[in-house]
Coordinates of C-alpha atoms in Angstrom, one line a residue:
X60 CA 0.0 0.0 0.0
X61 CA 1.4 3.2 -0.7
X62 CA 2.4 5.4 1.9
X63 CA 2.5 8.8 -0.6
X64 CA -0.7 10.1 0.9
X65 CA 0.7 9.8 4.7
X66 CA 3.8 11.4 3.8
X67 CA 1.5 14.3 2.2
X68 CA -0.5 14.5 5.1
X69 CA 2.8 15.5 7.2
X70 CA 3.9 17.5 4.7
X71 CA 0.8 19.6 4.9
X72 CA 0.7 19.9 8.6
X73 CA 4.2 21.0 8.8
X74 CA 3.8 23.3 5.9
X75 CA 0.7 24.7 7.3
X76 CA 1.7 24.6 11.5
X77 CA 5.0 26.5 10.3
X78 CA 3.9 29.4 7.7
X79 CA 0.6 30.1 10.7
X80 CA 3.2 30.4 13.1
X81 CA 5.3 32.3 11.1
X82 CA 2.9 34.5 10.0
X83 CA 1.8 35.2 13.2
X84 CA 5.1 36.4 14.2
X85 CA 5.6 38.6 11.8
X86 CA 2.1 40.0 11.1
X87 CA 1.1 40.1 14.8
X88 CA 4.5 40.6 16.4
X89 CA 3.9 37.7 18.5
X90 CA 7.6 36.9 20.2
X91 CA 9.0 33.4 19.8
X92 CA 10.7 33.5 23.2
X93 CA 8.5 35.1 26.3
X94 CA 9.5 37.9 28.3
X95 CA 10.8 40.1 25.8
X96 CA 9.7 44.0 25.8
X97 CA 8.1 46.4 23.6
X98 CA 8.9 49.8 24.1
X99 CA 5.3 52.0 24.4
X100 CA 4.5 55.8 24.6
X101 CA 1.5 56.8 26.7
X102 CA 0.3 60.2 25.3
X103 CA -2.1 62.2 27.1
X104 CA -4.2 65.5 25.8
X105 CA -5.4 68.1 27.6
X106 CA -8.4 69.9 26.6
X107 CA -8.9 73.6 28.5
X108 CA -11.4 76.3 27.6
X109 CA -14.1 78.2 29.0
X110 CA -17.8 77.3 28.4
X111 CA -20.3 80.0 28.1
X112 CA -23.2 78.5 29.5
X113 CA -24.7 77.4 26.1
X114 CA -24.4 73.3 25.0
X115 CA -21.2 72.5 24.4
X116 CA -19.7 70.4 21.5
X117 CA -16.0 69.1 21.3
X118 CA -14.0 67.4 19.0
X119 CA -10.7 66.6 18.9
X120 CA -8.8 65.3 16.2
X121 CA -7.0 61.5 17.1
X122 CA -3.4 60.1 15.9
X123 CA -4.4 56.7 14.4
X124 CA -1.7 54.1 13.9
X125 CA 1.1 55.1 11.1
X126 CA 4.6 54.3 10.4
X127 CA 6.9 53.3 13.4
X128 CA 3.7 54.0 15.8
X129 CA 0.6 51.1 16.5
X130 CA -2.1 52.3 18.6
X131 CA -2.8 50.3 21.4
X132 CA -5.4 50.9 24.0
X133 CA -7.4 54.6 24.7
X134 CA -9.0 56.6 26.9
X135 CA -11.0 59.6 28.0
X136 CA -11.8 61.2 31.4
X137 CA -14.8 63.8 30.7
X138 CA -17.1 63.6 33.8
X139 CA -20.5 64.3 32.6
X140 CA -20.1 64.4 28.7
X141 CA -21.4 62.3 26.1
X142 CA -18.6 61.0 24.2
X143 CA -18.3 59.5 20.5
X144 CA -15.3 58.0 18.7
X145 CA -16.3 59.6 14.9
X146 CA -14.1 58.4 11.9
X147 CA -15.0 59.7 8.2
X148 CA -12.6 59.3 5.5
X149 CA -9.6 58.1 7.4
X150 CA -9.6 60.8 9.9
X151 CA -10.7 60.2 13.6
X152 CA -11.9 62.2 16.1
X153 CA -13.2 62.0 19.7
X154 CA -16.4 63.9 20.0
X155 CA -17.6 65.2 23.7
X156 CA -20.8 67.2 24.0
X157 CA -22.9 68.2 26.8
X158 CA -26.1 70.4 27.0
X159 CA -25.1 72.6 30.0
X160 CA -21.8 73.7 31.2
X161 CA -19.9 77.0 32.7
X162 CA -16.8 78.1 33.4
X163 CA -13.6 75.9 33.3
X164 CA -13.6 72.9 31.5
X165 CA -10.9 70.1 31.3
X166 CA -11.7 67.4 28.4
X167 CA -8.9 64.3 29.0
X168 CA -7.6 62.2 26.1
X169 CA -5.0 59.4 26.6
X170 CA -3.1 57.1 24.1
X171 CA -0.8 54.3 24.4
X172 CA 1.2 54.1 21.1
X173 CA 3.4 50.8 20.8
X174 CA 6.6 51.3 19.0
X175 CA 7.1 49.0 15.8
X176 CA 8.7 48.8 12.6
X177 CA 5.9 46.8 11.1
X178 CA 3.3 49.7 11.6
X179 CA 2.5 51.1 8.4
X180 CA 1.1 54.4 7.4
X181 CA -3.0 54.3 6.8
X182 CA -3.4 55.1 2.8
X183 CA -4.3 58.3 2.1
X184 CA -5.6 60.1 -1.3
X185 CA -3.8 63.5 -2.1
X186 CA -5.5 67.0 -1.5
X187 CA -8.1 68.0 -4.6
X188 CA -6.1 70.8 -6.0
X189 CA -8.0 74.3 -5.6
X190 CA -9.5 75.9 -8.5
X191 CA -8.6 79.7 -7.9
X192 CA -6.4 81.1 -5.7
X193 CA -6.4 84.7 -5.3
X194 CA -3.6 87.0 -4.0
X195 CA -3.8 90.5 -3.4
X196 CA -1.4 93.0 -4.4
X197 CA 1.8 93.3 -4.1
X198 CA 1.5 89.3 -3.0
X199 CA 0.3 88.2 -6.2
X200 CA 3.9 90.0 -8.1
X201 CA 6.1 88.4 -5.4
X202 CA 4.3 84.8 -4.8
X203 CA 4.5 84.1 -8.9
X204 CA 8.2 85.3 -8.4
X205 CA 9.3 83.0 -5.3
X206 CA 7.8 79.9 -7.4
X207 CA 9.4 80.8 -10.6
X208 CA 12.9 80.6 -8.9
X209 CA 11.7 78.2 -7.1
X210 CA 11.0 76.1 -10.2
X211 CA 14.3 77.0 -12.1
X212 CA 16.2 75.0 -9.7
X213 CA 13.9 71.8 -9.4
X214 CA 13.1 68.5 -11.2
X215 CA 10.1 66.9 -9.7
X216 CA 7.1 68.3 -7.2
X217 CA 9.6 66.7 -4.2
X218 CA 12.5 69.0 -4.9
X219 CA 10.5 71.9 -6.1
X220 CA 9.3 71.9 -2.7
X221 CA 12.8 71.9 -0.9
X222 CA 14.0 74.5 -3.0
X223 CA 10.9 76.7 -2.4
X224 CA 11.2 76.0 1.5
X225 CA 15.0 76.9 1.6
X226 CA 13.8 80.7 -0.2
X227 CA 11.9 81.1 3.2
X228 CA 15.0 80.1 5.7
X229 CA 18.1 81.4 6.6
X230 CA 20.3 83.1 4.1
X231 CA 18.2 82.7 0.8
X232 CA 14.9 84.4 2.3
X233 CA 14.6 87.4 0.1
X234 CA 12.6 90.4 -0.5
X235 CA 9.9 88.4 -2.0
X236 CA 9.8 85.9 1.0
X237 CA 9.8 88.4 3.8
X238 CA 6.8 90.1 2.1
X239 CA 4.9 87.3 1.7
X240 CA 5.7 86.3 5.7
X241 CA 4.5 89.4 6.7
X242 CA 1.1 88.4 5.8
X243 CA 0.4 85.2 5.6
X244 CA 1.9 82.0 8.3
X245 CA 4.9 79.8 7.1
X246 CA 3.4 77.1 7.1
X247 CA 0.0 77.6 5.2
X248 CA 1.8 80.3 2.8
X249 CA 4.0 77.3 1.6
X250 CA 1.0 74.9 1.3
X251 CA -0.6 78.4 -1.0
X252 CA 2.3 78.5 -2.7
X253 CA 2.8 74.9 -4.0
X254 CA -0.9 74.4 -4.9
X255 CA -0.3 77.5 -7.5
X256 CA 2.7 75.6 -8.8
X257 CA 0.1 72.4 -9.7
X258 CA 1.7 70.2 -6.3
X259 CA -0.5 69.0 -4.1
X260 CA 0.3 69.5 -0.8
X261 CA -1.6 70.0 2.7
X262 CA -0.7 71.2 6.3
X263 CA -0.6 68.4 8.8
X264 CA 0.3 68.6 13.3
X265 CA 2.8 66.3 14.4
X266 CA 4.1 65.7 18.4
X267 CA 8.1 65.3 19.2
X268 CA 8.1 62.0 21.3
X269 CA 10.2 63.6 24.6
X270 CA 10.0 61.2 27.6
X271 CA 8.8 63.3 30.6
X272 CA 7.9 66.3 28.8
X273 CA 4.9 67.8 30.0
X274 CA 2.6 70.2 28.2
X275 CA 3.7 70.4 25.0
X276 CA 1.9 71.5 22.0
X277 CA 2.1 70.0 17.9
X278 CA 3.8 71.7 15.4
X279 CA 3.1 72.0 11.7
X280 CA 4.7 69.7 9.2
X281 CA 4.2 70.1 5.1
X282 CA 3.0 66.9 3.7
X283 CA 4.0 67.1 0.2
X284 CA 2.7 64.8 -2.8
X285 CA 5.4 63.2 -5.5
X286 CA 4.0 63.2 -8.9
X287 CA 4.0 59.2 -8.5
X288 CA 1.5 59.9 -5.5
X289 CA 3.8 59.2 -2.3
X290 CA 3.9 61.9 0.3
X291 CA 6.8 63.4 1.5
X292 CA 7.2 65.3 4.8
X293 CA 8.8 67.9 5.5
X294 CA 10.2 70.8 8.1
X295 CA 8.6 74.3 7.2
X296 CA 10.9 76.0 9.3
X297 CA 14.4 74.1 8.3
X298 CA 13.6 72.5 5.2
X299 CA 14.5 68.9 6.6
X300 CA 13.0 66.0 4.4
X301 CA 11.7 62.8 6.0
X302 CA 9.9 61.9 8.9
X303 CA 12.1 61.9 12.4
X304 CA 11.7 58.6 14.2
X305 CA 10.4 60.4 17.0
X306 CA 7.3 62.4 15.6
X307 CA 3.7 61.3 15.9
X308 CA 1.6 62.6 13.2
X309 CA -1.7 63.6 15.4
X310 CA -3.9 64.9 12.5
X311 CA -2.8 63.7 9.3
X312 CA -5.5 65.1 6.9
X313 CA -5.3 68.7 7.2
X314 CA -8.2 68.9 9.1
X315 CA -8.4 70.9 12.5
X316 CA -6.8 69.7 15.7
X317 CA -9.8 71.1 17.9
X318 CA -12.8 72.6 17.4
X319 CA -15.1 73.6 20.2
X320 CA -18.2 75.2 19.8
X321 CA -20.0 77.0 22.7
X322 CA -17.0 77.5 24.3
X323 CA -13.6 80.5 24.3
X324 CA -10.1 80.2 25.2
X325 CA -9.9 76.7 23.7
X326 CA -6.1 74.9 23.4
X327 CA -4.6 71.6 24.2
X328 CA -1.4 70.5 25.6
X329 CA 0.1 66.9 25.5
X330 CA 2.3 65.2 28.1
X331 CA 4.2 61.8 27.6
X332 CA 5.8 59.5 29.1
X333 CA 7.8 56.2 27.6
X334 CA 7.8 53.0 29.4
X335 CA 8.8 49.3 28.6
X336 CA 5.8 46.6 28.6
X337 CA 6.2 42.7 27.9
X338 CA 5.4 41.9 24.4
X339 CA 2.7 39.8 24.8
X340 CA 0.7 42.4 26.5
X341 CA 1.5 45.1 24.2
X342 CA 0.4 43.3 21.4
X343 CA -2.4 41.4 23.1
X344 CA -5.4 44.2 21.8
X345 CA -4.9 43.2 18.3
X346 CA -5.1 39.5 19.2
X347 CA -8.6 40.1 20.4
X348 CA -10.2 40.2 17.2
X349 CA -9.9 36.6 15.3
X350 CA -10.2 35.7 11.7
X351 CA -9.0 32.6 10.0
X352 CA -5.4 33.3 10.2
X353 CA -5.5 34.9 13.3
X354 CA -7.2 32.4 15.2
X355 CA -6.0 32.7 18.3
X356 CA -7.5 31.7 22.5
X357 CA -6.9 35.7 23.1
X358 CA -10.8 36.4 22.1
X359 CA -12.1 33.9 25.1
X360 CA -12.7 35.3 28.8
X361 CA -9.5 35.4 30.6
X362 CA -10.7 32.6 33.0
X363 CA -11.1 30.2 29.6
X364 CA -7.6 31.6 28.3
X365 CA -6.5 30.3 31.7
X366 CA -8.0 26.7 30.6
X367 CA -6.6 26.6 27.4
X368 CA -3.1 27.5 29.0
X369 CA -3.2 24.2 30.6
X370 CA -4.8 21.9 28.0
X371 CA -2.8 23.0 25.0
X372 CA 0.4 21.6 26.8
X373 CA -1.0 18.1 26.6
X374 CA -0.3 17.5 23.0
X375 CA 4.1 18.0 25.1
X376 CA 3.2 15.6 27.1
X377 CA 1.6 13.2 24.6
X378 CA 5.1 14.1 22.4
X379 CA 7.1 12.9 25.2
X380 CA 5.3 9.9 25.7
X381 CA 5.2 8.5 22.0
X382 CA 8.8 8.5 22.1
X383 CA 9.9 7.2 24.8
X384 CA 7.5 4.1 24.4
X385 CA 7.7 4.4 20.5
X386 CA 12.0 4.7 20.3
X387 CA 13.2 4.2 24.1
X388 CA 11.0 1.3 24.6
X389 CA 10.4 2.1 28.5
X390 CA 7.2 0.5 29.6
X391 CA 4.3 2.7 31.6
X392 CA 1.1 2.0 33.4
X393 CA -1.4 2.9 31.1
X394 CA -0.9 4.8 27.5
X395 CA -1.2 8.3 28.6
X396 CA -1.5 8.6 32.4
X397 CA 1.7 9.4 32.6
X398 CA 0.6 12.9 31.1
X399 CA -2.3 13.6 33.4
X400 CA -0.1 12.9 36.4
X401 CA 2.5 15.3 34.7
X402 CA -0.1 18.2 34.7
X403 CA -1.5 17.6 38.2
X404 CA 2.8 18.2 38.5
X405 CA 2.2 21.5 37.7
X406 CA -0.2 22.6 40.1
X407 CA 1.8 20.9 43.3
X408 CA 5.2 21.1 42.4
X409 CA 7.7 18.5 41.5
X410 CA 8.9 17.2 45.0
X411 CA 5.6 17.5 46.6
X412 CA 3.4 15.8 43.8
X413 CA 5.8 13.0 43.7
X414 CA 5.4 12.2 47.0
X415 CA 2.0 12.3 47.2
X416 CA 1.7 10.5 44.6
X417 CA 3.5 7.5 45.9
X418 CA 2.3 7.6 49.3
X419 CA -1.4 7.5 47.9
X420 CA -0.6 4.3 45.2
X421 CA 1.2 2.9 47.9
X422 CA -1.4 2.8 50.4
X423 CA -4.1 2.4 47.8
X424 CA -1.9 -1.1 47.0
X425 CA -2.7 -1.8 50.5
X426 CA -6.0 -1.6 51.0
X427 CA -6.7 -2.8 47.1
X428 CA -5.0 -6.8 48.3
X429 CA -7.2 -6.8 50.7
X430 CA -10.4 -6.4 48.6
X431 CA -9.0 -8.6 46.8
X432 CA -9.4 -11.4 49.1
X433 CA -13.2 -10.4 48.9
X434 CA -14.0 -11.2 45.8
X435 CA -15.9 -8.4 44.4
X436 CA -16.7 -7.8 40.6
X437 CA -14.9 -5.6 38.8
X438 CA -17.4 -2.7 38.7
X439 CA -17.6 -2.8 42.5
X440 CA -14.0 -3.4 42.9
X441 CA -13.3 -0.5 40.8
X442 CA -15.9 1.9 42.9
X443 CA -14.4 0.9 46.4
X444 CA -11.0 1.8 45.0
X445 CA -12.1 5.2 44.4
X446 CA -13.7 5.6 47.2
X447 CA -10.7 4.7 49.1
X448 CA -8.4 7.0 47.2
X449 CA -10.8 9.7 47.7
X450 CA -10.5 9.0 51.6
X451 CA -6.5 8.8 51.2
X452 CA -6.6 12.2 49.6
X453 CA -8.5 13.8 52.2
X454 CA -7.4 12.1 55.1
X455 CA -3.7 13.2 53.7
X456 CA -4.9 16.8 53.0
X457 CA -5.8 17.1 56.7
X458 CA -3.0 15.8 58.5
X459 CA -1.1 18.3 56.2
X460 CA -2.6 21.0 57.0
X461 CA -2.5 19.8 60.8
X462 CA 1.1 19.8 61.1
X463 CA 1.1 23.1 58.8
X464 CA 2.6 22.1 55.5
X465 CA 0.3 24.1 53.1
X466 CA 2.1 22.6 50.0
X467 CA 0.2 18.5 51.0
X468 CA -3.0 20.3 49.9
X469 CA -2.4 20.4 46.5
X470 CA -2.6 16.6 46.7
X471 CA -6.4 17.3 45.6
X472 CA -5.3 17.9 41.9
X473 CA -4.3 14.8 41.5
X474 CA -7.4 13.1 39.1
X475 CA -8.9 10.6 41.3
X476 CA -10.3 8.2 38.9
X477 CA -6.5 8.0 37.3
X478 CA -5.4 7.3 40.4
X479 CA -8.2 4.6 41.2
X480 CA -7.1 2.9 37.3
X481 CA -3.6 2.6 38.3
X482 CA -3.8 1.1 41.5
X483 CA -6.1 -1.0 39.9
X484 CA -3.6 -2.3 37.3
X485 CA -0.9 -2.1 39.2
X486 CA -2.3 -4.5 41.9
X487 CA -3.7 -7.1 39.1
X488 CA 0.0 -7.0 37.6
X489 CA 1.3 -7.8 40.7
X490 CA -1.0 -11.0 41.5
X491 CA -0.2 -11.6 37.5
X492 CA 3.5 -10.4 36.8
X493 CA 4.6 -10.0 39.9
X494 CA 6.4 -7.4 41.9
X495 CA 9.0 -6.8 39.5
X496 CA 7.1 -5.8 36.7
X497 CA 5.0 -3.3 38.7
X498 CA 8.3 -1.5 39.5
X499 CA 9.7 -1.7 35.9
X500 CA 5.9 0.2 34.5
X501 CA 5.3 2.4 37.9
X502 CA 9.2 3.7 37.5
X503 CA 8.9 4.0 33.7
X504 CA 5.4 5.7 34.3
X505 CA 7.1 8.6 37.2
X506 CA 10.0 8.8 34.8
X507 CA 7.8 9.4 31.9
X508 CA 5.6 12.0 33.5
X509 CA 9.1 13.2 35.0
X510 CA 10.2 14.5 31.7
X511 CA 6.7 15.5 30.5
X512 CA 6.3 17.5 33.2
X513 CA 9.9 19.4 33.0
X514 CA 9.0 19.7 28.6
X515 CA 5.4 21.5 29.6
X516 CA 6.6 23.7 32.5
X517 CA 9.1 25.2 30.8
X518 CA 8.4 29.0 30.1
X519 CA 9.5 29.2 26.2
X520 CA 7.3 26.1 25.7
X521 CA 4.3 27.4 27.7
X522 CA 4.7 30.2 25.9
X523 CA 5.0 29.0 22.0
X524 CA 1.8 26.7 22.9
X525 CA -0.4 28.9 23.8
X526 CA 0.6 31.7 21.7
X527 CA 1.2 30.1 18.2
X528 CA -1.9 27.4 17.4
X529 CA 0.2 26.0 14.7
X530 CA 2.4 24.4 16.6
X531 CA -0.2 21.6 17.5
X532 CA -0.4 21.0 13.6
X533 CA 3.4 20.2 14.2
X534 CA 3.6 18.4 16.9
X535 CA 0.8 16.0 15.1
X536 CA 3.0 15.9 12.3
X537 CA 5.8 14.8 14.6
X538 CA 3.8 12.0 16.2
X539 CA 2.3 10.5 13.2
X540 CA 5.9 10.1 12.0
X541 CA 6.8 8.8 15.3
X542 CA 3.8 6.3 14.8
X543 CA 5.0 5.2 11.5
X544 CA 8.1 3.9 13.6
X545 CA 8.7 -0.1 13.0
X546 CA 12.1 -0.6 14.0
X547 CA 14.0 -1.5 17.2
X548 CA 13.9 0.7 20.4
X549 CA 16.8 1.7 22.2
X550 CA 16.3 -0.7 25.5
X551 CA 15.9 -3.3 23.0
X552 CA 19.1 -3.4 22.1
X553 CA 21.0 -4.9 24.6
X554 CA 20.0 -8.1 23.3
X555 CA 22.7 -7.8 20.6
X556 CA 25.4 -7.0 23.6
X557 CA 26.7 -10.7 23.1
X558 CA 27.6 -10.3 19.4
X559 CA 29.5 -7.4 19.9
X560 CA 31.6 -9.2 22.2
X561 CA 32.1 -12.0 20.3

């Protein structure tokens, strides 16, 4: 029979397990190893004016997530005002209104903005160009002059810009420039300037990233179109081209940074603070939302994410098992208890599990030989041997806690009816096999879930399996091909030790 489709089978889980864990690493910015840190900015704005008395409606423009900058988490602190979250053609803004108020008014606004190179700015369309724009005199004489000269030393719309800025700064600010700045701001003038010259181009409010700075204000940035249709930022008041690493654009769309109607004296100030966070928080809002790549337990209630923790180590343990009985050969008491017995292992400890777990299987053996001698059915048998185990546990628990050793209580996570099963076997191997085989499966069983439980308590692999759902596609892969072992195990072959001395 041809084993071409089996092979395929792995193929495809390994292929698929890989490029979804993969991809979430790299679209998500899920870390491979845990307790790595993300750096995050936490920006807050502060909204001040004075309310007249009238209803009051304000909105305030918000940054959304852009190159080198993901937004995170928000929130707002405006005690009695309705509040909306508005968002119309890419730009967003955080609406407060309220039908009566007088007299100071604070309006809060916080941010927290994790730092990444993966973030990517939203797209945006270019400014409509504006049909007519009209200068008075002498303005009109001396703005057709500054873009002429401008133009005489540029290529494109990018360097036309530059040049244009640099007439405005420094040396190269003429007659024409200083005339021009006496009426009209740097910023807009430029933006006037380059739409009569056929760019498109729009003032946008960008925020310098200062760790402990406190109320700061934005400052205007020209975003200038390429005749390909990429935008370009630059300094109005240096000429500098490019974006600094440590600007936030805050309004992006040349709208207005705040508007507040029934209300005087309006301004905002930001503060900001930078702080390290681990990675798996930072990026855990974004995890929230699932589709069919990013499927993900971060959508459940944290008490089921808690669950999942646990159960998704299993398919370790069951790893762990599969090869030791599948290439080691070592014998165990029962296919897969030595799993379960591995997580109760990580609720009570190594040291203290262990030894609970022999002293109730050893008193269990007891008490099972004598109903032995009774000659109960198996069903019966089975239920008094619960029972019993459940009386061990308890009787154990208390006489712990009596002498004051908290750590005998975890004894309860132990699962009973596991516990019942291998007491069970183990005392009808002894009548069967004897003694000796009941220590060769109840050692190989603790050494089993010995090694499965130091494989699923360890922090990188709790980590990976909880975080990355496509490695239990591998690790299926891994035991199928473990399955489709045939050949000697490794404690079998001792019994070629005479030929090699020969």
């Amino acid at each position: 029979m041809s084993r071409l489709p089996f092979y395929l089978l792995v193929g495809f889980l390994l292929i698929t397990g890989i490029a979804l864990s993969v991809h979430r690493h790299v679209a998500f910015e899920v870390p491979w190893t845990p307790g790595e840190q993300r750096q995050v900015w936490e920006v807050e704005a502060q909204v001040n004016f004075s309310a007249l008395g009238d209803p009051v409606m304000v909105n305030l423009a918000l940054p959304s997530t852009q190159q080198g900058y993901r937004v995170l988490t928000e929130n707002t602190a405006s005690s009695g005002y309705g509040l909306a979250f508005l968002e119309d053609q890419g730009s967003r803004q955080a609406q407060w209104s309220i039908r009566d108020a007088i007299g100071p008014q604070q309006l809060y606004y916080s941010v927290q903005l994790l730092v990444t190179p993966q973030a990517v700015d939203r797209e945006a369309k270019p400014p409509p160009l504006p049909r007519e724009i009209a200068w008075e005199r002498p303005f009109d004489t001396a703005a057709s002059q500054v873009i002429e000269r401008a133009q005489q030393r540029s290529a494109d719309a990018v360097t036309f810009a530059r040049e244009l800025i640099r007439d405005f700064t420094g040396d190269r600010q003429g007659e024409n420039s200083r005339l021009l700045l006496t009426q009209f701001e740097r910023t807009p003038l430029l933006v006037r300037l380059l739409n009569e010259a056929g760019v498109r181009a729009r003032e946008v409010s960008g925020l310098a990233l200062d760790d402990g700075r406190r109320r700061q204000s934005l400052q205007s940035w020209l975003q200038v179109y390429s005749d390909d249709g990429s935008a370009v930022l630059f300094n109005p008041v240096t000429g500098e081209q490019g974006k600094p690493d440590n600007l936030l654009l805050w309004e992006d769309r040349g709208g207005a940074v705040l508007e507040v109607q029934g209300g005087t004296n309006s301004r905002v100030s930001f503060s900001m603070i930078q702080h390290n966070q681990p990675a798996s928080t930072a990026v855990r809002n974004q995890l929230a939302d699932d589709t069919l790549i990013n499927f993900s337990i971060h959508s459940l209630p944290l008490e089921e994410q808690a669950l999942f923790q646990t159960i998704l180590l299993i398919p370790i343990g069951a790893l762990v098992v599969v090869f030791l009985r599948v290439l080691v050969g070592l014998k165990t008491s029962g296919t897969f208890m030595p799993v379960l017995i591995a997580l109760a292992l990580i609720q009570t400890t190594l040291l203290t599990g262990l030894i609970g777990f022999l002293l109730v299987v050893t008193v269990g053996l007891i008490i099972r030989s004598y109903l032995s001698h009774l000659n109960l059915l198996l069903v019966a048998r089975v239920s008094a041997v619960i029972i019993t185990v459940i009386a061990i546990i308890s009787v154990f628990s208390v006489m712990s806690y009596r002498f004051g050793l908290n750590a005998g209580l975890t004894i309860t996570f132990f699962p009973m009816i596991i516990l019942a099963w291998t007491i069970e076997r183990m005392s009808i191997l002894w009548e069967e096999e004897g003694p000796k085989e009941v220590l060769i499966q109840g050692g190989g069983s603790l050494l089993t879930a010995v090694l499965a439980y130091l494989a699923m308590n360890n922090p990188w692999v709790r980590h990976i399996t909880f975080n990355f759902l496509g490695v239990q596609l591998i690790l299926m892969a891994l035991i199928l091909l473990l399955g489709n072992y045939t050949g000697y195990r490794l404690l079998e072959l001792k019994r070629f030790k005479p030929v090699t001395e020969d």
